[in-house]
C-alpha positions as protocol buffer text, in pm:
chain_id: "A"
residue {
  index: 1
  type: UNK
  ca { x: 161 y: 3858 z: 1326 }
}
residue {
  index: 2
  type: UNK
  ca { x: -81 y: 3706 z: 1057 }
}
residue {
  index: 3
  type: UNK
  ca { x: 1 y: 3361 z: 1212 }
}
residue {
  index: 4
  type: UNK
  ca { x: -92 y: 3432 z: 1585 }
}
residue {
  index: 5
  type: UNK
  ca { x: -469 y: 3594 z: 1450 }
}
residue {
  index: 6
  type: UNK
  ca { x: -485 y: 3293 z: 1212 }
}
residue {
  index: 7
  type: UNK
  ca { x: -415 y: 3066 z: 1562 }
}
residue {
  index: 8
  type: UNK
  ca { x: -677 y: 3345 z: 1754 }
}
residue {
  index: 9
  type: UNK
  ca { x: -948 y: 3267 z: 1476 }
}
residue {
  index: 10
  type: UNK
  ca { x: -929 y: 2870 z: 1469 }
}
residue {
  index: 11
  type: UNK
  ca { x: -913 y: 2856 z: 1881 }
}
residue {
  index: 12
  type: UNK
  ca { x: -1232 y: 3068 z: 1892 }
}
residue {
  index: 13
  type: UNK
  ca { x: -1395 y: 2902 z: 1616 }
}
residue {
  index: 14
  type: UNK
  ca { x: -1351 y: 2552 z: 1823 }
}
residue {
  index: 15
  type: UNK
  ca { x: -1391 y: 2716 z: 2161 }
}
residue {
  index: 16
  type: UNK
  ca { x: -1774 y: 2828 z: 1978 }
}
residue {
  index: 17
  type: UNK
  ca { x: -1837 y: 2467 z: 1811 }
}
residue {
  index: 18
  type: UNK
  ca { x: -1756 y: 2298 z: 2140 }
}
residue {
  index: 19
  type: UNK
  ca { x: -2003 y: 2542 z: 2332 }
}
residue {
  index: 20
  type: UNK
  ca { x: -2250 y: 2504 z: 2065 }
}
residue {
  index: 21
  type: UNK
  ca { x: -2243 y: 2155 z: 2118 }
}
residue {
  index: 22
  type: UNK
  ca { x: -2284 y: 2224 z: 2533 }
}
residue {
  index: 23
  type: UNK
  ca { x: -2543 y: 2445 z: 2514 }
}
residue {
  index: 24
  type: UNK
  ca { x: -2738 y: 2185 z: 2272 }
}
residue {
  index: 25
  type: UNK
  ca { x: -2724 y: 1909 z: 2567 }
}
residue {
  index: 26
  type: UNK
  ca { x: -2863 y: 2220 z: 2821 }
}
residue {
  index: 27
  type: UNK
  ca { x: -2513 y: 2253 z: 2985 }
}
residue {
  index: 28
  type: UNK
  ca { x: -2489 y: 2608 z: 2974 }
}
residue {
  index: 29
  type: UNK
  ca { x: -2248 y: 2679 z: 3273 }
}
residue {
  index: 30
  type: UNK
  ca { x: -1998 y: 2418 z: 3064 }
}
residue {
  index: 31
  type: UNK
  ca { x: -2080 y: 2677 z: 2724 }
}
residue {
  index: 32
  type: UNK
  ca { x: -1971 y: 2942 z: 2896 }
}
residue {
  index: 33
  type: UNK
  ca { x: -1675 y: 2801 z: 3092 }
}
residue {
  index: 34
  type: UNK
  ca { x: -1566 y: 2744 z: 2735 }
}
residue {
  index: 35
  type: UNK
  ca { x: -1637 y: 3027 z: 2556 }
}
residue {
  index: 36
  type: UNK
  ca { x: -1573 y: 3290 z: 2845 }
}
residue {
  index: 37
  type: UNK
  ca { x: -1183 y: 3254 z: 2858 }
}
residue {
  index: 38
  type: UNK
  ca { x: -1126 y: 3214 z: 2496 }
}
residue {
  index: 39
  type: UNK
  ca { x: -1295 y: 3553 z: 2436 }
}
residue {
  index: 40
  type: UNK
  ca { x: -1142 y: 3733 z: 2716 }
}
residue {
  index: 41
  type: UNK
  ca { x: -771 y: 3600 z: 2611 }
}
residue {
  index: 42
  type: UNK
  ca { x: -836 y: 3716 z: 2230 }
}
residue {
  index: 43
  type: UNK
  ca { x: -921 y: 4064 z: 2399 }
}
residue {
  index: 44
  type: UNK
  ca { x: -643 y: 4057 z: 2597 }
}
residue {
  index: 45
  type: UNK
  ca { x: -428 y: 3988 z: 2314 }
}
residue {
  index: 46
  type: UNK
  ca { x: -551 y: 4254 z: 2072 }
}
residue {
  index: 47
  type: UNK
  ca { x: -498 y: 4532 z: 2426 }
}
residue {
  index: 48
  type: UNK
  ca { x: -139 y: 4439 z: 2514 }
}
residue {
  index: 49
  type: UNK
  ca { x: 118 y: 4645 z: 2440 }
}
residue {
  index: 50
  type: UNK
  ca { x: -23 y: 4978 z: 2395 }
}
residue {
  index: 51
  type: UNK
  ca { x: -186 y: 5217 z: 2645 }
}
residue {
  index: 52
  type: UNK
  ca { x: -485 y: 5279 z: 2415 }
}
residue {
  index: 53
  type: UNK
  ca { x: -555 y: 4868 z: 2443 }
}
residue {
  index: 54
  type: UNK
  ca { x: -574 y: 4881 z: 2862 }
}
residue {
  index: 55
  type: UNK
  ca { x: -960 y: 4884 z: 2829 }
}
residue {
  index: 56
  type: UNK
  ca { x: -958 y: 4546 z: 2586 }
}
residue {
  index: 57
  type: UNK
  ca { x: -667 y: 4404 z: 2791 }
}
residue {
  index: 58
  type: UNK
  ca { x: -859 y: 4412 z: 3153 }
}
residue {
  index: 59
  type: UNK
  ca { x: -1180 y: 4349 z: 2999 }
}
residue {
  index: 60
  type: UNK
  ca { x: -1003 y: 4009 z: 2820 }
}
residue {
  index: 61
  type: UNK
  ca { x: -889 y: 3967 z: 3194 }
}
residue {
  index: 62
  type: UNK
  ca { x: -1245 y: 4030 z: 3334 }
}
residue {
  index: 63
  type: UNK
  ca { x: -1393 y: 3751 z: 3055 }
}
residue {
  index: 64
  type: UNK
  ca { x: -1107 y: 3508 z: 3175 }
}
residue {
  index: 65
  type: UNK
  ca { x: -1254 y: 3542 z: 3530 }
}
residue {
  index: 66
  type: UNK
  ca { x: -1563 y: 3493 z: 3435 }
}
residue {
  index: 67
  type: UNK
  ca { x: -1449 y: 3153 z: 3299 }
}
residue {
  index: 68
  type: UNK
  ca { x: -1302 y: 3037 z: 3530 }
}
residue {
  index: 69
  type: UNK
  ca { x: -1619 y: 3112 z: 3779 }
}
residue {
  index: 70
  type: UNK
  ca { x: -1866 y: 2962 z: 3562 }
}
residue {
  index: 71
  type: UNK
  ca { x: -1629 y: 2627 z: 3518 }
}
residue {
  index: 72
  type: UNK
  ca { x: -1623 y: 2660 z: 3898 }
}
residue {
  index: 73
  type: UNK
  ca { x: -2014 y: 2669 z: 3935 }
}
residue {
  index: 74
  type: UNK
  ca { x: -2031 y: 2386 z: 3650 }
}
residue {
  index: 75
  type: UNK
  ca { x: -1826 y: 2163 z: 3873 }
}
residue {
  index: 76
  type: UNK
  ca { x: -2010 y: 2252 z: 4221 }
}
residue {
  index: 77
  type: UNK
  ca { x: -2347 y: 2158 z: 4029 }
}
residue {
  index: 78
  type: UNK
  ca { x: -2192 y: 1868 z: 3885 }
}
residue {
  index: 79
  type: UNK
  ca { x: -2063 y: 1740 z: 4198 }
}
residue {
  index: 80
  type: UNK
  ca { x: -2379 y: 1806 z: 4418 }
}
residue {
  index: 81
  type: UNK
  ca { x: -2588 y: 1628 z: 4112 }
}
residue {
  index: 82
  type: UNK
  ca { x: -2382 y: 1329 z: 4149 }
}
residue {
  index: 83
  type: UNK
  ca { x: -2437 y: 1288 z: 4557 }
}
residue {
  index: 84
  type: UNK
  ca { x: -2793 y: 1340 z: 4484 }
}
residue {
  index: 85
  type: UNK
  ca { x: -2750 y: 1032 z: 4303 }
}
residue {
  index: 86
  type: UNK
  ca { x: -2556 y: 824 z: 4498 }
}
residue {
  index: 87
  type: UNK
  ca { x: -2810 y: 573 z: 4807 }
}
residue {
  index: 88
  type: UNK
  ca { x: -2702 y: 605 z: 5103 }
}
residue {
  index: 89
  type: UNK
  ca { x: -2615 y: 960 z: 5169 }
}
């Protein structure tokens, strides 16, 4: 058990350098497309397996949704940025 929340700390400790360094260029959707489903699958973690962690557990699940959506919206941005850019259309 000490090994998988040794593994939880150093994921969210890069997930939260790596959104630092997001947020810092003024991509916040990216920051939070990184941060989101880290958080939400450390909650998860710490809820499974006992009936008095289903709150944490499905709001872990919640946070991974969240994720997802806002790495969704990054790309859609992204991607209507870049025909902006393009002549000719």
């Amino acid at each position: 058990m000490p090994i998988l929340i040794a593994a939880m700390a150093a994921v969210s400790v890069l997930a939260a350098a790596s959104a630092v360094v997001k947020a810092r260029k003024g991509r916040w959707w990216d920051a939070a497309s990184v941060v989101l489903p880290v958080l939400g699958v450390d909650l998860a973690l710490l809820g499974a397996g006992r009936w008095a962690g289903l709150p944490l557990f499905w709001a872990g699940a919640v946070l991974v949704l969240a994720g997802f959506g806002a790495e969704g919206w990054s790309y859609l941005r992204t991607r209507n940025a870049e025909r902006a850019r393009q002549p000719g259309r």
